[in-house]
mmCIF file of C-alpha atoms in Angstrom:
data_model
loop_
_atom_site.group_PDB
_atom_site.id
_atom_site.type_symbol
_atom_site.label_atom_id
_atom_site.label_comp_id
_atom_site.label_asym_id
_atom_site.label_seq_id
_atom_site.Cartn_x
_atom_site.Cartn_y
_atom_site.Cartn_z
ATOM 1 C CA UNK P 28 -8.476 12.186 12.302
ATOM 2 C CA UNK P 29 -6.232 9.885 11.070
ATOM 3 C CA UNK P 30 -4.642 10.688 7.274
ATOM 4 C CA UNK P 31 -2.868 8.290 4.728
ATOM 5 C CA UNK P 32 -0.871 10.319 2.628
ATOM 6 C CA UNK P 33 0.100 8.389 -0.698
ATOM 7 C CA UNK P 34 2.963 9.237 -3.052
ATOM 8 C CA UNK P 35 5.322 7.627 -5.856
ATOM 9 C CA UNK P 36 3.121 6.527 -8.712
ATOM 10 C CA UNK P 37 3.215 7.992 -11.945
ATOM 11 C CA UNK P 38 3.642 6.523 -15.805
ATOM 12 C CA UNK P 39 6.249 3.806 -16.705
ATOM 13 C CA UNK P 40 7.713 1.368 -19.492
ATOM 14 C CA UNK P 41 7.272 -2.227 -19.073
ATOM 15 C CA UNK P 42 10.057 -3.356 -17.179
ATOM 16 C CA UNK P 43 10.841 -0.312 -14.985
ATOM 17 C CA UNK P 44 10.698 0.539 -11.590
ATOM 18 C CA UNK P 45 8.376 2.400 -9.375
ATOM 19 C CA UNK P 46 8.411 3.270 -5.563
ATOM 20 C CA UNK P 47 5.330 3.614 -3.766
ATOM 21 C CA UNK P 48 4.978 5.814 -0.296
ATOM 22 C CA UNK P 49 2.545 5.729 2.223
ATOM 23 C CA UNK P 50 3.066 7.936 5.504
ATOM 24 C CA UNK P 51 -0.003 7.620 8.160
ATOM 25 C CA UNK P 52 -0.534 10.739 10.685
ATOM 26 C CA UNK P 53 1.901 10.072 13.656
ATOM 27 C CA UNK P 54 -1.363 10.537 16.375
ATOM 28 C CA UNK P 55 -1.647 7.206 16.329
ATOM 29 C CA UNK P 56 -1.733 4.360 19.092
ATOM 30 C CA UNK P 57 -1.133 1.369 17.366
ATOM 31 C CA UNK P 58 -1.199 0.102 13.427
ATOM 32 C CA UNK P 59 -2.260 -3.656 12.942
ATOM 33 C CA UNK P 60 -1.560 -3.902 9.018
ATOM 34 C CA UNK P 61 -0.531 -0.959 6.277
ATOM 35 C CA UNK P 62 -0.767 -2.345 2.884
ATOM 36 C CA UNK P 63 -1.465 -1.555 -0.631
ATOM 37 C CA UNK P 64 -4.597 -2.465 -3.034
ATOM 38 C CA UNK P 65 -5.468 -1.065 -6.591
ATOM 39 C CA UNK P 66 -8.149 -1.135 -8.807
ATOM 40 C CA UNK P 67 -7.849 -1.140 -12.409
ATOM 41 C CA UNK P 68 -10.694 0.090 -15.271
ATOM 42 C CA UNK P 69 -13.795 -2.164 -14.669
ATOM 43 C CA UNK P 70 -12.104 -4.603 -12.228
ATOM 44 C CA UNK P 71 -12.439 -4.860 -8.223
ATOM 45 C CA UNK P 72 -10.017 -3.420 -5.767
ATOM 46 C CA UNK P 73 -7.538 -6.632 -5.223
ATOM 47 C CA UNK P 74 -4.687 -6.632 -2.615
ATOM 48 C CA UNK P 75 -1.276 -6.277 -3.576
ATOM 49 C CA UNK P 76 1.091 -6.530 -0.624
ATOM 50 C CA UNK P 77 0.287 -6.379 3.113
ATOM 51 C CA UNK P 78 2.633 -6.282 5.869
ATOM 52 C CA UNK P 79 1.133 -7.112 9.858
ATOM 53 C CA UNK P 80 2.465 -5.076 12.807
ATOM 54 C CA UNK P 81 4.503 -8.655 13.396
ATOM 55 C CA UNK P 82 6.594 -7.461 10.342
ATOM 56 C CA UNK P 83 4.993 -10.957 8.303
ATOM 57 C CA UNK P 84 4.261 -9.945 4.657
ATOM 58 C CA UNK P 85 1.816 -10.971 2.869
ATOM 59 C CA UNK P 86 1.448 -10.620 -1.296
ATOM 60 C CA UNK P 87 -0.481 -11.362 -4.056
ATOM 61 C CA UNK P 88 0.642 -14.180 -6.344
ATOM 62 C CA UNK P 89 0.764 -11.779 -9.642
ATOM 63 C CA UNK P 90 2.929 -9.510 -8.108
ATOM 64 C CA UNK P 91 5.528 -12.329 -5.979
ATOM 65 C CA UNK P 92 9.170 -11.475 -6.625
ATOM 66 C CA UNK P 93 8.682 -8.445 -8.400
ATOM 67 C CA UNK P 94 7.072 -6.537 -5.901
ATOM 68 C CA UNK P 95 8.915 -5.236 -2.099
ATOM 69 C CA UNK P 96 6.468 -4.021 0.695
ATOM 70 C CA UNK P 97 8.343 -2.527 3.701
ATOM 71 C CA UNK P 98 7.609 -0.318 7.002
ATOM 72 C CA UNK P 99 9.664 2.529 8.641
ATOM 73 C CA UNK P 100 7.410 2.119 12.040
ATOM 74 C CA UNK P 101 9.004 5.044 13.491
ATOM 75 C CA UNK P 102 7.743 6.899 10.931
ATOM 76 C CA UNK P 103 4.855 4.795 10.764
ATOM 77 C CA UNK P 104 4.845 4.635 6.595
ATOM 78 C CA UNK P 105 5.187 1.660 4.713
ATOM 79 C CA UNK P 106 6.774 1.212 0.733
ATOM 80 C CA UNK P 107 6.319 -0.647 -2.398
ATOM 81 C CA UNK P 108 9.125 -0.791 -4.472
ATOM 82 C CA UNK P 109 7.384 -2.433 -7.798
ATOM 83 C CA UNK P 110 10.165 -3.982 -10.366
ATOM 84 C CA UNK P 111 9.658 -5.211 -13.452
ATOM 85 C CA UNK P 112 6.740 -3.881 -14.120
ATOM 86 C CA UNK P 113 3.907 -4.941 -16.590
ATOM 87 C CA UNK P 114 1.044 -3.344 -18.306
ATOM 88 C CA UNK P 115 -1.190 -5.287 -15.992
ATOM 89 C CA UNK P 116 -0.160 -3.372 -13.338
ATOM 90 C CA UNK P 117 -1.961 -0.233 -14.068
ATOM 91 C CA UNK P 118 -3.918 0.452 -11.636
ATOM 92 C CA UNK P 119 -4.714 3.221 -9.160
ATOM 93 C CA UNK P 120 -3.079 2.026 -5.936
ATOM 94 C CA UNK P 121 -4.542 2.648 -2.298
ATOM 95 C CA UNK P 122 -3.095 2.668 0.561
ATOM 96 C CA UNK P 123 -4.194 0.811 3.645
ATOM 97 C CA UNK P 124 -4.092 1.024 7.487
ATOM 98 C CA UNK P 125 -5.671 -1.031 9.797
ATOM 99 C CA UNK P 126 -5.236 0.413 13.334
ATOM 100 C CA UNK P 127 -6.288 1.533 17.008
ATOM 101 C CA UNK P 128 -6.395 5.401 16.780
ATOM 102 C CA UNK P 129 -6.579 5.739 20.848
ATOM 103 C CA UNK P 130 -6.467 3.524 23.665
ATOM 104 C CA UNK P 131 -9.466 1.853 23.983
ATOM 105 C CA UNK P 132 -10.784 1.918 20.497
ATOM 106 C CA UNK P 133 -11.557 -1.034 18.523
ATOM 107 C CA UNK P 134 -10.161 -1.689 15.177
ATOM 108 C CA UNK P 135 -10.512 0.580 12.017
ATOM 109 C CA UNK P 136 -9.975 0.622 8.499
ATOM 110 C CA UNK P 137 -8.335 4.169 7.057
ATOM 111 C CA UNK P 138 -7.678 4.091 3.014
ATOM 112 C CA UNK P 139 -5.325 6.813 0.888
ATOM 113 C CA UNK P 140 -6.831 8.734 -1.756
ATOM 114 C CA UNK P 141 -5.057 6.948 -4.257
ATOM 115 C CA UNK P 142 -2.407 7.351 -6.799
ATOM 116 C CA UNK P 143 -2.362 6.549 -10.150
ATOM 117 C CA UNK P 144 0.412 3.676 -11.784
ATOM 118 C CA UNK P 145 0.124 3.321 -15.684
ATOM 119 C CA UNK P 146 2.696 1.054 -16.845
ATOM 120 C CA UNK P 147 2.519 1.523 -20.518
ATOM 121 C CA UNK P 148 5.102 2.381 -23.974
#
């Protein structure tokens, strides 16, 4: 069974800095795309940042230059490192993974349970 464990999010001012992790279980045979999504109060969950097993990223325009995804694919976990952060960001943030879990196997989605980012003073 293939796991997505989260970590990194907690409360911040407006302006400050989070780091997101993501770490997918290593029994794995190959991961198309890890990215993040969130979903705040009453709203849809929207991507925030993809990046494809190419290493092309992939972000959503609110969060453009102000927001970092990147990969560690030996360790197969991917980051966020959010800057500048806004009260708009608040959100609970998921994690992603799009991936072949044995050879053979067609594609499958795999989300985190996610973690909570409140951007607030």
């Amino acid at each position: 069974q293939v796991q997505l464990a989260e970590s990194g999010g907690g409360l911040v001012q407006p302006g400050g800095s989070l780091r997101l992790s993501c770490a997918a279980s290593r029994n794995i045979f190959a991961i198309k795309v890890m990215g993040w999504y969130r979903q705040a109060p009453g709203k849809g969950r929207e991507l925030v940042a993809r990046i494809i097993s190419g290493g092309i990223t992939d972000y959503a325009d609110a969060v453009k230059d102000r927001f970092t995804i990147s990969r560690d694919s030996a360790k197969n976990t991917i980051y966020l490192q959010m800057n500048s952060l806004k009260p708009e960001d608040t959100a609970v943030y998921y994690c992603n993974a799009r991936l072949i879990r044995v050879v053979g196997d067609g594609e499958d989605d795999y989300w985190g349970q996610g973690t909570q980012v409140t951007v607030s003073s």
